XYZ file of N, CA and C in Angstrom:
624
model
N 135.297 102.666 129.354
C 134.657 102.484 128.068
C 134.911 101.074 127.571
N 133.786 100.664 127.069
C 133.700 99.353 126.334
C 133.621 99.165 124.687
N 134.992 98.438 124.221
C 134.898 98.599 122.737
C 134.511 97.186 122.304
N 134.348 96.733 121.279
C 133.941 95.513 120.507
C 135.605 95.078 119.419
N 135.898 93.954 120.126
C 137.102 93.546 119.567
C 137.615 93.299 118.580
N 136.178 92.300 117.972
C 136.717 92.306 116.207
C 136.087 93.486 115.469
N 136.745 93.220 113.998
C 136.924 94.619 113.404
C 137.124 93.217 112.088
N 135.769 94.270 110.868
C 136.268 93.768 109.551
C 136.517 91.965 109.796
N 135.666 91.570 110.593
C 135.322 89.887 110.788
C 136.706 89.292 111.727
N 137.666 89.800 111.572
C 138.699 89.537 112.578
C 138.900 90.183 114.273
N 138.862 88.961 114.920
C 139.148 89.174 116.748
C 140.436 89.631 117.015
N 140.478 90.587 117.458
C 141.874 91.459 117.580
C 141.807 90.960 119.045
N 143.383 90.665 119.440
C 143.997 90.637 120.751
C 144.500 91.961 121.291
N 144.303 92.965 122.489
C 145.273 93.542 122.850
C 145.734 93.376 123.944
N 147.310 94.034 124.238
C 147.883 94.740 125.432
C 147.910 96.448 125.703
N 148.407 96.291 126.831
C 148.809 97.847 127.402
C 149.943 98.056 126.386
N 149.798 99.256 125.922
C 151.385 99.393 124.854
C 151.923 100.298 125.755
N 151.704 100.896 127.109
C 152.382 101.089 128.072
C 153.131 102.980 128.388
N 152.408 103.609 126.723
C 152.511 104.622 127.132
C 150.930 105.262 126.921
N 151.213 107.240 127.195
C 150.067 107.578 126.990
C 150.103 108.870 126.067
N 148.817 108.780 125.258
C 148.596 109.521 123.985
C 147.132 110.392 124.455
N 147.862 111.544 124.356
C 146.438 112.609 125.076
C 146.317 112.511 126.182
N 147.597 112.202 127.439
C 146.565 111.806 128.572
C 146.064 110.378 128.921
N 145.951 109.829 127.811
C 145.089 108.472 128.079
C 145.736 106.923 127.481
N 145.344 106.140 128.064
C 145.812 104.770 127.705
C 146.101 104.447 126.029
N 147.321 103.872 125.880
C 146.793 103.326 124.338
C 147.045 101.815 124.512
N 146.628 101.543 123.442
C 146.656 99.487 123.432
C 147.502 98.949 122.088
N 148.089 98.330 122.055
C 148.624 97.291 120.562
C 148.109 96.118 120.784
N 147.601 95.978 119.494
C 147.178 94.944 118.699
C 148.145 94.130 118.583
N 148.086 92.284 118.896
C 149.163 91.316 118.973
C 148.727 90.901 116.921
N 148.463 91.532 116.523
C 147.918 91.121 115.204
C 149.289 92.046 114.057
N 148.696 92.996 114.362
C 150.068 93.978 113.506
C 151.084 94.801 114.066
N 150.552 94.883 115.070
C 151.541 96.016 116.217
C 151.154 97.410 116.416
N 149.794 97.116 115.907
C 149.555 98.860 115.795
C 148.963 99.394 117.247
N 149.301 100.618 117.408
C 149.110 101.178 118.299
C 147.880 102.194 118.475
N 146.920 101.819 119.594
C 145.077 102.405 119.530
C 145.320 103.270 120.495
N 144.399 104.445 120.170
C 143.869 105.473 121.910
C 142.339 104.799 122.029
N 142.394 104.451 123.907
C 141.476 104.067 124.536
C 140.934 104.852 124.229
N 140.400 106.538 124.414
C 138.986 107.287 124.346
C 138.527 106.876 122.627
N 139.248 107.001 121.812
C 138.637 107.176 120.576
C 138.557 105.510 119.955
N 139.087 105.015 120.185
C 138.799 103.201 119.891
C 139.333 103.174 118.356
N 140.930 104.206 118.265
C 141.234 104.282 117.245
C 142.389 103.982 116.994
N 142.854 103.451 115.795
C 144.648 103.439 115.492
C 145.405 104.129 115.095
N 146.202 105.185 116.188
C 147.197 105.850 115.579
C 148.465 105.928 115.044
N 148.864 104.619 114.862
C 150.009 104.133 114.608
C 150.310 102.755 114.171
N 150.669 102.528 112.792
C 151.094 101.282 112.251
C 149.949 100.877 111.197
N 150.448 99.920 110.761
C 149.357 99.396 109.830
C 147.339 99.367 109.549
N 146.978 99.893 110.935
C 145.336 99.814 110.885
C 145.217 101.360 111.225
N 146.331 102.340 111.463
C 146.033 103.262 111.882
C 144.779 104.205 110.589
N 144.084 104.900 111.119
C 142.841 104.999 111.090
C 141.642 104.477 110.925
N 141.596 102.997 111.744
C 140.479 102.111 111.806
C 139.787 102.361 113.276
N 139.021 102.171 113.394
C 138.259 102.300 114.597
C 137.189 101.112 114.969
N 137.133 100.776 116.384
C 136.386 99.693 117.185
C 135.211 100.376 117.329
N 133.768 99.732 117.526
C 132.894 99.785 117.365
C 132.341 100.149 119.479
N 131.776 101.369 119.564
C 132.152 101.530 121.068
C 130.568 101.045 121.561
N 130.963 100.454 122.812
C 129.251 99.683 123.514
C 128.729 100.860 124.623
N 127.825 100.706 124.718
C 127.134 101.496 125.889
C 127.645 101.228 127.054
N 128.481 101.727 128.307
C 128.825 101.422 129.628
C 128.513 102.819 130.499
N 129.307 102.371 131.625
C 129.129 103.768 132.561
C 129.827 103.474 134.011
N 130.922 104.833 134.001
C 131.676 104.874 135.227
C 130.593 105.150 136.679
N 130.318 104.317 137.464
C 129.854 104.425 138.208
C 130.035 103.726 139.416
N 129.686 103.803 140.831
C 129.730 103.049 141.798
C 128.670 101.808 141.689
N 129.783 100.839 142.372
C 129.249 99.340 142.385
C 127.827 99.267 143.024
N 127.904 99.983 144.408
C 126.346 99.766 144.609
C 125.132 100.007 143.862
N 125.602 101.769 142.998
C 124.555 101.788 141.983
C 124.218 100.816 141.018
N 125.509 100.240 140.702
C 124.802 99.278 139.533
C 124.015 97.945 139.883
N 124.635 97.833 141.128
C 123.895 96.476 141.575
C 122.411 96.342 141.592
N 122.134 98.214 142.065
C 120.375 97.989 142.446
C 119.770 97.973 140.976
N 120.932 98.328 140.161
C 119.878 98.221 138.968
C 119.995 96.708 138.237
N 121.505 96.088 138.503
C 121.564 95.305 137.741
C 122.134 94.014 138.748
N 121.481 93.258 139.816
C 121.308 92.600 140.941
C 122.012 91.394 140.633
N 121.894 90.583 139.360
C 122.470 89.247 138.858
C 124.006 89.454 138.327
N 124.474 90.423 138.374
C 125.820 91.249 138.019
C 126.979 90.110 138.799
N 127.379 89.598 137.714
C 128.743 88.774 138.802
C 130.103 89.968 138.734
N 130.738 89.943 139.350
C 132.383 90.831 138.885
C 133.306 90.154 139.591
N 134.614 90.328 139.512
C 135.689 89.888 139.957
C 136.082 90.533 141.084
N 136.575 89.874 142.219
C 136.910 90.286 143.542
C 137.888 90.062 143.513
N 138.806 91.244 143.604
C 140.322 90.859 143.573
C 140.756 92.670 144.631
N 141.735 92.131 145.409
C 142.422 93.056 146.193
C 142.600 94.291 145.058
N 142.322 94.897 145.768
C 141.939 96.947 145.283
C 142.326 98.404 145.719
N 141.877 99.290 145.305
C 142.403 100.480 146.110
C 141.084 101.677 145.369
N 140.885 102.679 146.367
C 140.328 103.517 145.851
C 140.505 104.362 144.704
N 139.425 104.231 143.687
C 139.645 104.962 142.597
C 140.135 106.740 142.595
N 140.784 106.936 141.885
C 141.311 108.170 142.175
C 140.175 109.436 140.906
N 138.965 108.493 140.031
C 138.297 109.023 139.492
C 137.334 109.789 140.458
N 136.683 111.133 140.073
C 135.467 111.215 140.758
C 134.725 111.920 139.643
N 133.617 111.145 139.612
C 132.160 111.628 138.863
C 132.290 113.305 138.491
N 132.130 113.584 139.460
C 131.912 115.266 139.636
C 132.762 116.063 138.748
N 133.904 115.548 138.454
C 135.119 116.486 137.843
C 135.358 115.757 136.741
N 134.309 115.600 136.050
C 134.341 114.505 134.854
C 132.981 115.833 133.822
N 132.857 114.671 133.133
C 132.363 115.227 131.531
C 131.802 113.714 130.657
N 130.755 113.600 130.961
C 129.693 112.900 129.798
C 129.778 112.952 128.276
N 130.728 112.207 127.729
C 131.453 112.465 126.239
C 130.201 110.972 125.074
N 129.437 111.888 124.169
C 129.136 110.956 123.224
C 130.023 111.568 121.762
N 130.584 110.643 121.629
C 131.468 110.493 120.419
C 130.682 109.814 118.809
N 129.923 110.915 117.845
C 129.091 109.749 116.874
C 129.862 110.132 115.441
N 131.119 110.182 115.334
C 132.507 110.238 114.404
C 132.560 111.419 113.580
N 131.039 111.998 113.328
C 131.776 113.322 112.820
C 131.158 114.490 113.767
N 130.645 114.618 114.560
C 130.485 115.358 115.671
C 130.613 114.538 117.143
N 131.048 115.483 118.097
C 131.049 115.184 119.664
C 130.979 115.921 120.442
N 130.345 116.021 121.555
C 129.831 116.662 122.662
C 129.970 116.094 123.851
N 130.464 117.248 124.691
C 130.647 116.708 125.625
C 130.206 117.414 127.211
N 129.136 116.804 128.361
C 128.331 117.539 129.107
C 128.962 117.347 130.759
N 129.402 118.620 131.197
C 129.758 118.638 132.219
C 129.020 117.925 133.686
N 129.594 116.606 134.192
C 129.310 116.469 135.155
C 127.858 117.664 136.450
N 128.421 118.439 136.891
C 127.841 119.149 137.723
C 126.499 119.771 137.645
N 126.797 120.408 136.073
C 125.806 121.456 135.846
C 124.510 120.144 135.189
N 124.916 119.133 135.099
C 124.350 117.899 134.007
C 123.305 116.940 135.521
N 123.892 117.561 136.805
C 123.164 116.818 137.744
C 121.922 118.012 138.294
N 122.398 119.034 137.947
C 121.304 120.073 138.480
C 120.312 119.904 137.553
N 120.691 119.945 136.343
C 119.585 119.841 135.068
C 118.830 118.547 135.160
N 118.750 117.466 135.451
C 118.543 116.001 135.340
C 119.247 115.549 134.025
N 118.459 116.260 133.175
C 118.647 115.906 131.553
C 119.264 116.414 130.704
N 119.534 116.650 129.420
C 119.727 117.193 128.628
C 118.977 116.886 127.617
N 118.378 117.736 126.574
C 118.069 117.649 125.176
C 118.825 118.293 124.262
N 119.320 117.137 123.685
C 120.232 117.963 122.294
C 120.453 116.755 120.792
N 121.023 117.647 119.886
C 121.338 116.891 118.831
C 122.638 116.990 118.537
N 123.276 115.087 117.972
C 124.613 115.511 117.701
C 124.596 114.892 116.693
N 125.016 114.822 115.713
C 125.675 114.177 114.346
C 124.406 113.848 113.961
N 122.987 114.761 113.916
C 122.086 114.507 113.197
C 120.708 113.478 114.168
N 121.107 113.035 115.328
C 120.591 112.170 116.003
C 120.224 112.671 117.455
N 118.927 112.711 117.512
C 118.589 113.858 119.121
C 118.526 112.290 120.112
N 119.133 113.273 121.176
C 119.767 112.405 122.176
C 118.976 113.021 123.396
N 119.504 112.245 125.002
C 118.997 112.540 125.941
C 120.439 112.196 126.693
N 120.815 113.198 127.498
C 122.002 112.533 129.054
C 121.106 113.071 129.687
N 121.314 112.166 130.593
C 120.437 112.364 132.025
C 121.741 111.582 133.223
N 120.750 112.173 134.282
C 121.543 111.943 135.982
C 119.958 111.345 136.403
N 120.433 110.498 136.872
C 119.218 109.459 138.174
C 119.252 110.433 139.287
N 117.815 110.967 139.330
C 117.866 112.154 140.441
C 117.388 111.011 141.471
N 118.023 109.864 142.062
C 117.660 108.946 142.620
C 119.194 108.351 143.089
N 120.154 108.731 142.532
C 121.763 108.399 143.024
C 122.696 109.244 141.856
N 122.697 110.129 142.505
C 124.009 110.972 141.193
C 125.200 110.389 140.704
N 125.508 108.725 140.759
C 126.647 108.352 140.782
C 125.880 107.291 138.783
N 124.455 107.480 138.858
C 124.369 106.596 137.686
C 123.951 107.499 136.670
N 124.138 107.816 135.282
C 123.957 108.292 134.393
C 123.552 107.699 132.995
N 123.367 108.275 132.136
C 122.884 107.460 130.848
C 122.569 108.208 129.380
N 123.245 107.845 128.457
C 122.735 108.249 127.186
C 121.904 108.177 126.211
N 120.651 108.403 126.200
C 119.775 107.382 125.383
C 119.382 108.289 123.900
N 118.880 107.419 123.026
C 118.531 108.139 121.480
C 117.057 108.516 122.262
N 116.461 109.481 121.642
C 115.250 110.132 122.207
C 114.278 110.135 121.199
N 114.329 108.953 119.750
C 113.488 108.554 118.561
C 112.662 107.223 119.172
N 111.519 107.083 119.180
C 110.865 106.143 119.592
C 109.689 105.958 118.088
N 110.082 104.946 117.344
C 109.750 104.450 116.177
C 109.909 106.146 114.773
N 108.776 106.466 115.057
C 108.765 107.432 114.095
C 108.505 108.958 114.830
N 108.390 108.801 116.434
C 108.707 109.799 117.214
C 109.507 110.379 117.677
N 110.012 111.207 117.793
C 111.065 112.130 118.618
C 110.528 112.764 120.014
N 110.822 112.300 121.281
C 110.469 112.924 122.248
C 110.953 114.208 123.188
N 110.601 114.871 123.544
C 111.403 115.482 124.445
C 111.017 115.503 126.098
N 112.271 115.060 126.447
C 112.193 114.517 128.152
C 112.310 115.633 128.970
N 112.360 115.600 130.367
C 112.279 116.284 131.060
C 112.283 115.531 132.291
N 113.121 115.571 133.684
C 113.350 114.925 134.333
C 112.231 115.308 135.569
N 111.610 114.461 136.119
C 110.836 113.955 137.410
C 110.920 113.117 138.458
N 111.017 113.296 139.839
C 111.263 112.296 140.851
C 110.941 111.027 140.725
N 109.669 110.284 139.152
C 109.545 108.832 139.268
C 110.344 109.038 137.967
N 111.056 109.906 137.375
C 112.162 109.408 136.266
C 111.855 110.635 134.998
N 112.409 109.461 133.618
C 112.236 110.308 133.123
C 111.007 110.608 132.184
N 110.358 112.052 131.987
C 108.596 111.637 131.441
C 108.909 112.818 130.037
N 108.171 111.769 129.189
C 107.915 112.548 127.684
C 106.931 113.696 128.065
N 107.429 114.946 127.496
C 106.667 115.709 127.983
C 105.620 116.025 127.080
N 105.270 115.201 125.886
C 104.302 115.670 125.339
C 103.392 114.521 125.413
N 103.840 113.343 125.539
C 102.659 112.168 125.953
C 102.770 111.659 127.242
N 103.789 112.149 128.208
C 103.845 111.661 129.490
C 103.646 110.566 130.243
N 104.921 109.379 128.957
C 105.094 108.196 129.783
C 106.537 107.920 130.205
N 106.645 107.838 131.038
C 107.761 107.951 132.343
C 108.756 107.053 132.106
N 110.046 106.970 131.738
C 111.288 106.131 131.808
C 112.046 106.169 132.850
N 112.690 105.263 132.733
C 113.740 104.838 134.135
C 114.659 105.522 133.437
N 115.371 106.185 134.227
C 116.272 107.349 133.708
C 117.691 106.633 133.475
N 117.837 105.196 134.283
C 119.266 104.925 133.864
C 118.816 103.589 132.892
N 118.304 102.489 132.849
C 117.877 101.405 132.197
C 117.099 102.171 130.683
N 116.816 103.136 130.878
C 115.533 103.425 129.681
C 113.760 103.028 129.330
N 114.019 101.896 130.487
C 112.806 100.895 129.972
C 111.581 101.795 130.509
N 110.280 101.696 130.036
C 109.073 102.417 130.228
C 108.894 101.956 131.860
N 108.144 103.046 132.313
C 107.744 102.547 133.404
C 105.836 103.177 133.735
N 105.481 103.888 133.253
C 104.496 104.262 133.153
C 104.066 105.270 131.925
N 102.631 105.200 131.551
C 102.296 105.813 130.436
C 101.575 105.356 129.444
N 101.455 105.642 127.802
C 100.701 104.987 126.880
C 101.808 104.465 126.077
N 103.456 104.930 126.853
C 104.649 104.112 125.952
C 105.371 103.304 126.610
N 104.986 102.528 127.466
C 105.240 102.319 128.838
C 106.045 101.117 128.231
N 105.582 100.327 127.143
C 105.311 99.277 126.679
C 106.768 99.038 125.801
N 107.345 100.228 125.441
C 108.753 100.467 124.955
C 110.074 100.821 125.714
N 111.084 101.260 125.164
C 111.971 101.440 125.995
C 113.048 102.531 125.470
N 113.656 103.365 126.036
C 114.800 104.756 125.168
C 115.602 103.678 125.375
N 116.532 103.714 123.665
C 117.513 102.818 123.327
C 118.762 104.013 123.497
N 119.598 102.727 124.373
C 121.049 103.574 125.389
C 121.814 103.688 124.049
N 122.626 104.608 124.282
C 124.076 104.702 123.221
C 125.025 104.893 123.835
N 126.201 104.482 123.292
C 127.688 104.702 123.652
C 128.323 105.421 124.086
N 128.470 106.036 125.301
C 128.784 107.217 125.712
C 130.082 106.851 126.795
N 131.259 108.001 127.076
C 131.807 107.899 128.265
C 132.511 108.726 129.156
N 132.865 108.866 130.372
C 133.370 109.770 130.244
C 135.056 110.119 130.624
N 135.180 111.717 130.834
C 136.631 111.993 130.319
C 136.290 112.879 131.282
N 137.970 113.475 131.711
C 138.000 114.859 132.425
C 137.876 115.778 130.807
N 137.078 117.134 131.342
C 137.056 118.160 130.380
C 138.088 118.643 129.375
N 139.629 118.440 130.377
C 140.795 119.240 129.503
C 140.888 117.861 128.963
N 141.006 116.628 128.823
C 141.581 115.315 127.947
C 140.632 115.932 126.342
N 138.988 115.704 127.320
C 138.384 115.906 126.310
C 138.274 116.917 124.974
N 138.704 118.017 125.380
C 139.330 119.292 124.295
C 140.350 118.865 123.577
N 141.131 118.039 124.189
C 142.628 117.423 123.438
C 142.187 116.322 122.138
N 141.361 115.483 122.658
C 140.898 114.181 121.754
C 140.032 114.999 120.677
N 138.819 115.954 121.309
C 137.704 116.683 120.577
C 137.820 117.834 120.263
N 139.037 118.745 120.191
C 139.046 119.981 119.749
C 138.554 120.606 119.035
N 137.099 119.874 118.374
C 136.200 120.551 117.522
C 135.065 120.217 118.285
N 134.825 119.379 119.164
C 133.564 119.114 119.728
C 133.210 120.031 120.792
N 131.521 120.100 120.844
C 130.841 121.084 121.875
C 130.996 120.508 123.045
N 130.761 121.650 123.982
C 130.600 121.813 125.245
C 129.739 122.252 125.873
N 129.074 121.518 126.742
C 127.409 121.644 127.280
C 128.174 121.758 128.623
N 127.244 123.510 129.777
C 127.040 124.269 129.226
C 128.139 125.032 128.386
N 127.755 126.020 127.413
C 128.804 126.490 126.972
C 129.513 127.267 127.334
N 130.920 127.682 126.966
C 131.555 128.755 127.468
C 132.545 128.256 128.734
């Protein structure tokens, strides 16, 4: 997950503060000392505690996938080891502060898509039935429309005007909306049990 550093016009520095809260990484701020959880981009400790970073659109995925989508991509080559994450045993978490949901890997690749609403705002997760390793969250409002998607081998198609999006980029690819694009949101993901720990009020797609 990708957060946005400054906060309230000030560029916050962090480190690893070296333990873990829920399971998951936290960070201190070289500013006050306060102490953040990576999933929630929040301060639980010290002076900013209950402020929160502003979270960007990213996505855990394999390098090759992103390359074919995103080819001019520079990254850092530095000696490595296999990730001990895997896609599959994960959970698609959008976090929009007073509701969160969160969509199981597996059942989320059989479906292509999802249609749902969270904190008032209808959304779309989808799986690239084209490499199960790329995924995507997009708002599903296109000016003063609300669409509902439905996944197809050239992507993803509005099913009531049937113009076709790229299921991981968003951008039109055929249609009479071809000409627009589903705007991505902030999404990331978590194993299921972290996610109950951080979201113990948030849904679970499917349920049960």
């Amino acid at each position: 997950m990708v957060h946005r550093r400054e906060l309230n016009g000030t560029e916050l520095l962090f480190g690893n503060q070296g333990d873990l809260w829920g399971n998951a990484m936290t960070w201190w701020d070289h500013d006050t000392g306060s102490v953040w959880s990576q999933p929630r981009g929040e301060a639980i400790l010290g002076p900013r505690t209950g402020e929160r970073l502003e979270l960007f659109p990213s996505a855990l995925t394999t390098w090759e996938a992103w390359r074919d989508k995103h080819p001019a991509t520079l990254a850092l080559n530095v000696p490595g080891w296999a990730t001990g994450f895997h896609l599959e045993e994960m959970a698609v978490v959008i976090d929009r502060g007073t509701e969160a949901a969160g969509y199981l890997v597996v059942p989320l690749r059989e479906a292509g898509v999802v249609n749902d609403v969270v904190a008032g705002l209808e959304i779309a997760v989808a799986i690239d039935p084209h490499d199960p390793a790329r995924w995507a969250v997009f708002s599903r409002r296109l000016d003063d429309t609300v669409v509902e998607l439905e996944m197809i081998p050239e992507g993803l198609r509005d099913v009531a005007g049937g113009t076709v999006f790229d299921p991981f980029l968003g951008t039109g690819l055929s249609g009479p909306l071809s000409d627009q694009s589903l705007d991505r949101l902030p999404a990331f993901t978590s194993f299921p049990a972290d996610y109950v720990n951080f979201f113990p009020d948030g849904r679970r797609w499917p349920e049960g």
